[in-house]
Structures are given as C-alpha cells and as structure tokens.
Amino acid sequence: MGHDGNGQLAGTIARVRYEGSRLDVRGPRRRLAGRYIACPGGTETFGPGLEAPFVALLERRIGQSCINLGALNAGAGAHLGDAALLDICGRAERVVLQVTGAHGVSNRLFTVHPRRNDRFLKASPVLRSLYPDIDFTEFCYTRHMLLALKAHDAARFETLREEMCTAWTMRMRKLISGLAPPVTLVVMSERRGKAGLGEDPLFVTPAMVEALRPIVDGIVTAPRPHLPEAARHRAVARALGEAFALQAA
C-alpha cells in the first residue's frame, strides 16, 4: 500500500475551507468580492512545497486577484461535487482549471472518495467480474490498485483504461459547460515514479484535452517536468498572463 505523501510536503501551508464547501484548498483565505479569477485544481495548483505556485505568480503578473482553489489529490469529481466552489467559480471573471488525471474520477468500474480523489472506495460488480482473482479489499489508494491490476493482466486493463477516459471526458465537459465564465485549461505533466502507469495527468492524452478546445477559452501546457517545479510554475503564470493580454487586446 502506498500514497503520494503530499500531506507532508504541504504541512506548513495553510488550508482553508470556504463557506459551504467541503474541500480544503490552499490558503490564505481570500475575499470573494469584486473582479477575480478562480483557479480550481488538484495538487499541482495547490503547490505543495512552493511559496508561490502559479496562481500567486499570475496574480502578481496581471494585478488581479486570483483565488487558489487547488486541493490536494482533488480531481474533476471533487470540484464538480462541491456546489460552494462551483458558485465561487461561477462568480469569477475567468476560471483557470487544472487538468487532472482520469484515475481520480468515479466511473462504472470503481468509485473514488468524493473529495480525496486519490482514495479508492469500492469496485463495481463489473470490475470484480473482470478481475475475479483480485481481492479489492487490499486497496486504499487508486494508483496502488491500478498498478496491481495492470501488472496482473495488461490486456484486461485496457477495458479499465477506456472506461476511465470516457468518464473523465464526460465529467470535464459537464464541469466546463456548467461554468458561466470563460475557462482556460492548464496541463501540468508530472512524473511520479510509478512505473507502468505513465505521467500525470494519468491516462489523459493530448487528444482528449484537445477535444475540449471548442468549449474552453484556451489551453496552456506547462514545460516538461525536467525543469525545477518553481520554474515550471513561473512558465505557466507567464503563459496565462500573455494569453489573457492577447484576449483583452
């Protein structure tokens, strides 16, 4: 059994919970008044170990309030299931949405925790029949389960991959389409040292992201993860600032 250890990295960073919300997002608490940009996302948006993740850097660059709504291990399902955070996003001038992995979305084969989307809750009868020789009670974390299932039978795993990707696309379309402000997507690839699953956002291909372009205002992709994390966040903030300036021109 394993986990990502993000809680330790983020232990010194204040977390806040806005009124009515059940998600702990990066602090400090901000005033939700006037013009602001809402930035929902997962671990990379939260920025564990960083004094200034891209949300704070973007605010400095453009001189407009940017509200960090990044939550550790949160995926599309966590934000879609939180009406209070959706309301904060709905009242924003813009939304900057981090693309998170397809493994963190509940689907027809397995269910994840509604807020900590890295945590595996249960397998459906369909998944149990697909892997009848696996004891799913051994798994607490989704990555651990997926690694085990792929190692056990890579051919059967493709059925699981297809289901995760389908569910991800449906949830992302629902999330984006439900937001009134224009949405810009941020894609931050990350190698987690988990051999066999690929890099984050897990199972999300460039084609899947590109298919969302007709319903978003733009897509910003961070440099590859060979750069220091702080430099990658600076690059994302710069790219977002330049994109917003072009759109305003």
Short mmCIF file of C-alpha atoms in Angstrom, two decimals, residues 14-146:
data_model
loop_
_atom_site.label_atom_id
_atom_site.label_comp_id
_atom_site.label_asym_id
_atom_site.label_seq_id
_atom_site.Cartn_x
_atom_site.Cartn_y
_atom_site.Cartn_z
CA ALA A 14 -2.34 26.95 5.45
CA ARG A 15 -5.50 25.34 4.14
CA VAL A 16 -8.90 26.99 4.20
CA ARG A 17 -12.45 25.91 3.60
CA TYR A 18 -14.79 28.49 2.09
CA GLU A 19 -18.31 28.78 3.44
CA GLY A 20 -20.48 25.87 2.38
CA SER A 21 -17.58 23.96 0.83
CA ARG A 22 -16.20 20.62 1.99
CA LEU A 23 -12.85 20.96 0.21
CA ASP A 24 -9.71 22.18 1.97
CA VAL A 25 -7.97 24.44 -0.54
CA ARG A 26 -4.76 26.44 -0.37
CA GLY A 27 -4.80 29.41 1.97
CA PRO A 28 -4.78 32.12 3.00
CA ARG A 29 -8.50 32.84 2.81
CA ARG A 30 -9.29 35.48 0.20
CA ARG A 31 -12.13 37.97 -0.09
CA LEU A 32 -14.56 36.87 -2.77
CA ALA A 33 -15.57 40.33 -3.88
CA GLY A 34 -15.02 42.39 -6.99
CA ARG A 35 -13.18 41.07 -10.03
CA TYR A 36 -11.22 37.88 -9.51
CA ILE A 37 -10.02 34.78 -11.33
CA ALA A 38 -10.93 31.40 -9.80
CA CYS A 39 -8.32 28.65 -10.09
CA PRO A 40 -9.69 25.19 -9.18
CA GLY A 41 -7.37 22.23 -9.47
CA GLY A 42 -5.55 19.45 -7.72
CA THR A 43 -2.15 19.01 -6.12
CA GLU A 44 -0.19 20.97 -8.73
CA THR A 45 -2.46 24.01 -8.37
CA PHE A 46 -2.20 23.79 -4.58
CA GLY A 47 1.56 23.80 -4.98
CA PRO A 48 2.90 21.76 -2.06
CA GLY A 49 6.42 22.83 -1.14
CA LEU A 50 6.11 26.08 -3.12
CA GLU A 51 5.89 29.50 -1.54
CA ALA A 52 4.27 30.86 -4.69
CA PRO A 53 2.52 28.44 -7.06
CA PHE A 54 1.40 29.66 -10.47
CA VAL A 55 -1.85 31.12 -9.10
CA ALA A 56 0.03 33.59 -6.85
CA LEU A 57 2.53 34.34 -9.63
CA LEU A 58 -0.29 35.05 -12.08
CA GLU A 59 -1.86 37.47 -9.60
CA ARG A 60 1.42 39.40 -9.32
CA ARG A 61 1.83 39.45 -13.08
CA ILE A 62 -1.62 40.75 -14.03
CA GLY A 63 -2.53 42.69 -10.89
CA GLN A 64 -5.86 40.98 -10.41
CA SER A 65 -6.99 38.73 -7.55
CA CYS A 66 -6.50 35.04 -8.33
CA ILE A 67 -8.15 32.65 -5.89
CA ASN A 68 -6.30 29.37 -5.40
CA LEU A 69 -8.92 26.62 -5.20
CA GLY A 70 -6.39 23.82 -5.55
CA ALA A 71 -6.93 20.88 -3.22
CA LEU A 72 -4.51 18.04 -2.59
CA ASN A 73 -5.41 14.96 -4.65
CA ALA A 74 -8.59 16.54 -5.97
CA GLY A 75 -9.84 15.75 -9.45
CA ALA A 76 -12.72 16.90 -11.61
CA GLY A 77 -15.18 14.95 -9.47
CA ALA A 78 -14.22 16.79 -6.28
CA HIS A 79 -14.94 20.21 -7.75
CA LEU A 80 -18.00 19.09 -9.68
CA GLY A 81 -19.44 17.73 -6.44
CA ASP A 82 -18.85 20.91 -4.41
CA ALA A 83 -21.64 23.42 -5.01
CA ALA A 84 -19.98 26.16 -2.96
CA LEU A 85 -16.78 26.08 -5.01
CA LEU A 86 -18.77 25.95 -8.23
CA ASP A 87 -20.54 29.09 -7.05
CA ILE A 88 -17.18 30.80 -6.39
CA CYS A 89 -16.10 29.85 -9.90
CA GLY A 90 -19.40 30.98 -11.36
CA ARG A 91 -18.97 34.49 -9.93
CA ALA A 92 -15.42 34.85 -11.23
CA GLU A 93 -14.37 36.85 -14.25
CA ARG A 94 -12.38 33.89 -15.52
CA VAL A 95 -11.68 30.31 -14.47
CA VAL A 96 -8.27 28.65 -14.76
CA LEU A 97 -8.87 24.90 -14.44
CA GLN A 98 -6.05 22.40 -13.96
CA VAL A 99 -6.42 19.20 -15.96
CA THR A 100 -6.25 16.30 -13.51
CA GLY A 101 -5.98 12.57 -14.13
CA ALA A 102 -8.67 10.19 -15.33
CA HIS A 103 -7.89 7.84 -12.43
CA GLY A 104 -9.42 10.32 -9.98
CA VAL A 105 -12.95 10.17 -11.41
CA SER A 106 -15.58 7.68 -10.29
CA ASN A 107 -16.83 5.57 -13.16
CA ARG A 108 -18.83 2.43 -13.91
CA LEU A 109 -15.98 0.19 -12.72
CA PHE A 110 -14.83 1.80 -9.47
CA THR A 111 -15.66 4.61 -7.05
CA VAL A 112 -13.22 7.10 -5.56
CA HIS A 113 -13.59 9.27 -2.46
CA PRO A 114 -15.73 12.33 -3.33
CA ARG A 115 -13.08 14.81 -2.09
CA ARG A 116 -9.78 12.90 -1.81
CA ASN A 117 -9.97 11.53 -5.31
CA ASP A 118 -6.75 9.53 -4.84
CA ARG A 119 -8.55 7.17 -2.47
CA PHE A 120 -10.22 4.03 -3.75
CA LEU A 121 -13.60 3.21 -2.17
CA LYS A 122 -15.07 0.23 -3.97
CA ALA A 123 -15.09 -1.88 -7.12
CA SER A 124 -18.27 -2.41 -9.08
CA PRO A 125 -19.57 -5.91 -9.84
CA VAL A 126 -18.38 -5.38 -13.43
CA LEU A 127 -14.80 -4.76 -12.33
CA ARG A 128 -14.92 -7.69 -9.94
CA SER A 129 -16.04 -9.93 -12.78
CA LEU A 130 -13.28 -8.54 -15.00
CA TYR A 131 -10.71 -9.38 -12.31
CA PRO A 132 -12.31 -12.26 -10.36
CA ASP A 133 -8.94 -13.30 -8.92
CA ILE A 134 -8.22 -9.93 -7.27
CA ASP A 135 -9.08 -9.08 -3.66
CA PHE A 136 -10.10 -5.41 -3.84
CA THR A 137 -10.24 -5.04 -0.06
CA GLU A 138 -6.44 -4.79 -0.14
CA PHE A 139 -6.52 -1.38 -1.83
CA CYS A 140 -6.89 2.02 -0.20
CA TYR A 141 -5.38 4.16 -2.96
CA THR A 142 -6.39 4.23 -6.60
CA ARG A 143 -2.86 4.30 -8.01
CA HIS A 144 -1.94 1.24 -5.97
CA MET A 145 -4.98 -0.61 -7.29
CA LEU A 146 -4.31 0.36 -10.91
#
